[in-house]
């Protein structure tokens, strides 16, 4: 019965999806198709929530038909707009105070390029830094030519604060112990479960990290706002400030409401009172799209894990499936027209075998003659760093959180809790170390020794790879490892990354490594193509329904023809969707 219900619902869902696609084809090709954009326009960009590293592909989270764009596409569109003579300016809504600083730097670099073409950039914020523990919204705002702040909003940028809950005391009261180990003293991820507070090495490392991040923020914003770094620090130390105080001290330019800011934008645009959203601009076929040499873009976003991916099309993808990344690298390395590969990594880590598999695939792509340039996002740490280590060149943003070269293994052990509840768990096993990671019975001394040997082996292999491919001697690798976490700036000093910058720098290096002329345009081709998201959902729904071909659903001829107009091929054996258009620069 359950199988029948699942199949029935999946079939209904598939038919609904196909109907939506057919409807979209009608709207796209009929009287509701987008109108041509004006010959003079101002782009409107809503950054009250920063673009994610990758857009959601979960059906329930809106990723399938949502209009959101990831950070890479957003930045690429801004670079295209800078070269588009029709675009005269940019209006930005500001408000994401907790966004990743590396993504902010990607946007800052794109805005700087946009302004460098002689175009204006105006931003409006209802408030700045109201949370009081991060600086992302003001860091972004400072890249703009003019900042408007609402009178009632205020300036609450007070610095960067990191708070870590330590659960050991509470777990002890519950009778839950945490077993395992780590390599070494700076690998602080498990400390939340095994310590009652920051250990000295972990505190020192974390303080070094946030000092580096805040120092970059102060230096960049002071330059943007044309003030001394010491003066900016004093103003931040005196925050929160009223809006008028922030304007008087040079932290913002204008006090007013959104309507006031928009009126200023309209005047700058010679009285034209219409904004063009980034989504509208992305759908405009007239924007600059010169074909050129192909650079492959492969992404590893989220925790790096092994396995076959999601179990349901309704689930969001919160992990980087190593098999998918390896396959994408292999496909890109075998494509004859691909000149180089950019591997974009935004990952806090994952399992060692999964990250090692990606590192191996990077090495194989290089052996096939394709340069591999790594571009790091907000974080590329632990397994995320291991996946990068064999690249020709590693590029990180100054605020990228990276390294964390170490390993840990922990699991809860609730024997005392169960005993207090009158629960007895007995074991029948074969093999001396069977059940060594049990939640119900503590490991034996021999099993603890086995865990420690495993940690030693992984740590030795990890550091050996870093030492070999980064050409670090024993002293430098020890200073860079032991679980330490670095900002991009400090990672470069430690020899762990090569260049500081964003995706555009990685692309330029890829062009140079591939022998592509600096002035020649390149096509950025994604592997796998993001157009596969709907394909994956349809394939999974067909699988759940036990249906292998679209015709077996009795699809009417009119629907198949409508789908064909939209570029969807419905034929025996599959329903194949068109890829999304490539990115250009």
Tab-separated table of N, CA, C and O in Angstrom, residues 241-282:
chain	number	residue	atom	x	y	z
A	241	UNK	N	25.396	54.246	17.386
A	241	UNK	CA	25.248	55.679	17.163
A	241	UNK	C	23.889	55.953	16.523
A	241	UNK	O	23.340	55.113	15.804
A	242	UNK	N	23.367	57.117	16.804
A	242	UNK	CA	22.163	57.564	16.098
A	242	UNK	C	22.511	57.839	14.635
A	242	UNK	O	23.672	58.090	14.285
A	243	UNK	N	21.500	57.802	13.779
A	243	UNK	CA	21.730	57.982	12.351
A	243	UNK	C	22.442	59.290	12.048
A	243	UNK	O	23.398	59.334	11.259
A	244	UNK	N	21.992	60.361	12.678
A	244	UNK	CA	22.594	61.667	12.402
A	244	UNK	C	24.037	61.720	12.894
A	244	UNK	O	24.900	62.349	12.276
A	245	UNK	N	24.320	61.038	13.994
A	245	UNK	CA	25.703	60.963	14.465
A	245	UNK	C	26.571	60.225	13.443
A	245	UNK	O	27.716	60.631	13.175
A	246	UNK	N	26.060	59.150	12.882
A	246	UNK	CA	26.807	58.394	11.888
A	246	UNK	C	27.090	59.244	10.659
A	246	UNK	O	28.185	59.176	10.075
A	247	UNK	N	26.118	60.085	10.256
A	247	UNK	CA	26.346	60.967	9.103
A	247	UNK	C	27.372	62.039	9.440
A	247	UNK	O	28.290	62.325	8.667
A	248	UNK	N	27.257	62.614	10.634
A	248	UNK	CA	28.192	63.662	11.052
A	248	UNK	C	29.624	63.144	11.110
A	248	UNK	O	30.572	63.849	10.752
A	249	UNK	N	29.796	61.885	11.520
A	249	UNK	CA	31.132	61.314	11.661
A	249	UNK	C	31.657	60.705	10.365
A	249	UNK	O	32.762	60.134	10.347
A	250	UNK	N	30.881	60.815	9.292
A	250	UNK	CA	31.351	60.345	7.997
A	250	UNK	C	31.180	58.864	7.744
A	250	UNK	O	31.746	58.328	6.783
A	251	UNK	N	30.385	58.195	8.575
A	251	UNK	CA	30.161	56.763	8.376
A	251	UNK	C	29.135	56.491	7.288
A	251	UNK	O	29.167	55.429	6.654
A	252	UNK	N	28.189	57.389	7.107
A	252	UNK	CA	27.211	57.326	6.024
A	252	UNK	C	27.144	58.700	5.380
A	252	UNK	O	27.681	59.685	5.911
A	253	UNK	N	26.433	58.782	4.250
A	253	UNK	CA	26.395	60.048	3.505
A	253	UNK	C	25.098	60.813	3.659
A	253	UNK	O	25.105	62.041	3.765
A	254	UNK	N	23.971	60.108	3.663
A	254	UNK	CA	22.668	60.772	3.661
A	254	UNK	C	21.737	60.086	4.662
A	254	UNK	O	21.796	58.867	4.840
A	255	UNK	N	20.890	60.881	5.276
A	255	UNK	CA	19.841	60.352	6.147
A	255	UNK	C	18.506	60.554	5.448
A	255	UNK	O	18.180	61.666	5.006
A	256	UNK	N	17.738	59.496	5.327
A	256	UNK	CA	16.448	59.586	4.656
A	256	UNK	C	15.814	58.216	4.555
A	256	UNK	O	16.384	57.204	4.994
A	257	UNK	N	14.653	58.204	3.936
A	257	UNK	CA	13.914	56.963	3.759
A	257	UNK	C	14.186	56.385	2.367
A	257	UNK	O	14.836	57.024	1.530
A	258	UNK	N	13.693	55.197	2.145
A	258	UNK	CA	13.915	54.540	0.861
A	258	UNK	C	13.454	55.418	-0.290
A	258	UNK	O	14.144	55.516	-1.324
A	259	UNK	N	12.312	56.062	-0.130
A	259	UNK	CA	11.807	56.929	-1.194
A	259	UNK	C	12.780	58.068	-1.489
A	259	UNK	O	12.931	58.485	-2.647
A	260	UNK	N	13.437	58.595	-0.456
A	260	UNK	CA	14.412	59.667	-0.664
A	260	UNK	C	15.619	59.148	-1.440
A	260	UNK	O	16.131	59.822	-2.345
A	261	UNK	N	16.081	57.967	-1.076
A	261	UNK	CA	17.221	57.391	-1.782
A	261	UNK	C	16.880	57.122	-3.245
A	261	UNK	O	17.688	57.385	-4.144
A	262	UNK	N	15.684	56.595	-3.487
A	262	UNK	CA	15.275	56.319	-4.861
A	262	UNK	C	15.139	57.606	-5.666
A	262	UNK	O	15.500	57.646	-6.852
A	263	UNK	N	14.665	58.657	-5.038
A	263	UNK	CA	14.556	59.934	-5.746
A	263	UNK	C	15.932	60.419	-6.182
A	263	UNK	O	16.107	60.938	-7.291
A	264	UNK	N	16.920	60.238	-5.309
A	264	UNK	CA	18.283	60.605	-5.660
A	264	UNK	C	18.785	59.769	-6.841
A	264	UNK	O	19.457	60.288	-7.746
A	265	UNK	N	18.459	58.466	-6.832
A	265	UNK	CA	18.862	57.591	-7.929
A	265	UNK	C	18.222	58.036	-9.232
A	265	UNK	O	18.880	58.093	-10.287
A	266	UNK	N	16.935	58.376	-9.175
A	266	UNK	CA	16.234	58.804	-10.392
A	266	UNK	C	16.848	60.077	-10.965
A	266	UNK	O	16.967	60.234	-12.193
A	267	UNK	N	17.232	60.991	-10.110
A	267	UNK	CA	17.856	62.222	-10.586
A	267	UNK	C	19.194	61.923	-11.255
A	267	UNK	O	19.532	62.520	-12.286
A	268	UNK	N	19.954	60.991	-10.671
A	268	UNK	CA	21.226	60.616	-11.277
A	268	UNK	C	21.011	59.951	-12.637
A	268	UNK	O	21.900	59.994	-13.499
A	269	UNK	N	19.859	59.313	-12.814
A	269	UNK	CA	19.545	58.625	-14.067
A	269	UNK	C	18.777	59.526	-15.031
A	269	UNK	O	17.998	59.024	-15.855
A	270	UNK	N	18.962	60.833	-14.901
A	270	UNK	CA	18.327	61.812	-15.805
A	270	UNK	C	16.805	61.746	-15.766
A	270	UNK	O	16.138	61.897	-16.788
A	271	UNK	N	16.274	61.503	-14.579
A	271	UNK	CA	14.831	61.549	-14.396
A	271	UNK	C	14.100	60.267	-14.715
A	271	UNK	O	12.882	60.202	-14.516
A	272	UNK	N	14.777	59.258	-15.190
A	272	UNK	CA	14.103	57.988	-15.488
A	272	UNK	C	13.732	57.320	-14.166
A	272	UNK	O	14.589	57.061	-13.323
A	273	UNK	N	12.443	57.004	-14.000
A	273	UNK	CA	11.929	56.544	-12.721
A	273	UNK	C	11.607	55.049	-12.738
A	273	UNK	O	10.589	54.609	-12.249
A	274	UNK	N	12.492	54.284	-13.309
A	274	UNK	CA	12.278	52.845	-13.383
A	274	UNK	C	13.593	52.127	-13.144
A	274	UNK	O	14.636	52.498	-13.697
A	275	UNK	N	13.540	51.102	-12.280
A	275	UNK	CA	14.709	50.284	-12.009
A	275	UNK	C	14.557	48.931	-12.693
A	275	UNK	O	13.443	48.425	-12.866
A	276	UNK	N	15.669	48.340	-13.059
A	276	UNK	CA	15.686	47.017	-13.672
A	276	UNK	C	16.303	46.046	-12.678
A	276	UNK	O	17.427	46.253	-12.221
A	277	UNK	N	15.552	45.029	-12.297
A	277	UNK	CA	16.074	44.060	-11.335
A	277	UNK	C	17.144	43.197	-11.986
A	277	UNK	O	17.231	43.091	-13.222
A	278	UNK	N	17.937	42.565	-11.162
A	278	UNK	CA	18.984	41.695	-11.689
A	278	UNK	C	18.367	40.518	-12.440
A	278	UNK	O	18.939	40.047	-13.425
A	279	UNK	N	17.202	40.035	-11.983
A	279	UNK	CA	16.533	38.935	-12.682
A	279	UNK	C	16.114	39.363	-14.082
A	279	UNK	O	16.258	38.602	-15.052
A	280	UNK	N	15.592	40.581	-14.203
A	280	UNK	CA	15.214	41.078	-15.527
A	280	UNK	C	16.436	41.243	-16.418
A	280	UNK	O	16.404	40.917	-17.615
A	281	UNK	N	17.501	41.733	-15.830
A	281	UNK	CA	18.717	41.929	-16.620
A	281	UNK	C	19.301	40.583	-17.054
A	281	UNK	O	19.788	40.445	-18.177
A	282	UNK	N	19.225	39.585	-16.178
A	282	UNK	CA	19.755	38.266	-16.514
A	282	UNK	C	19.006	37.649	-17.687
A	282	UNK	O	19.582	36.880	-18.465
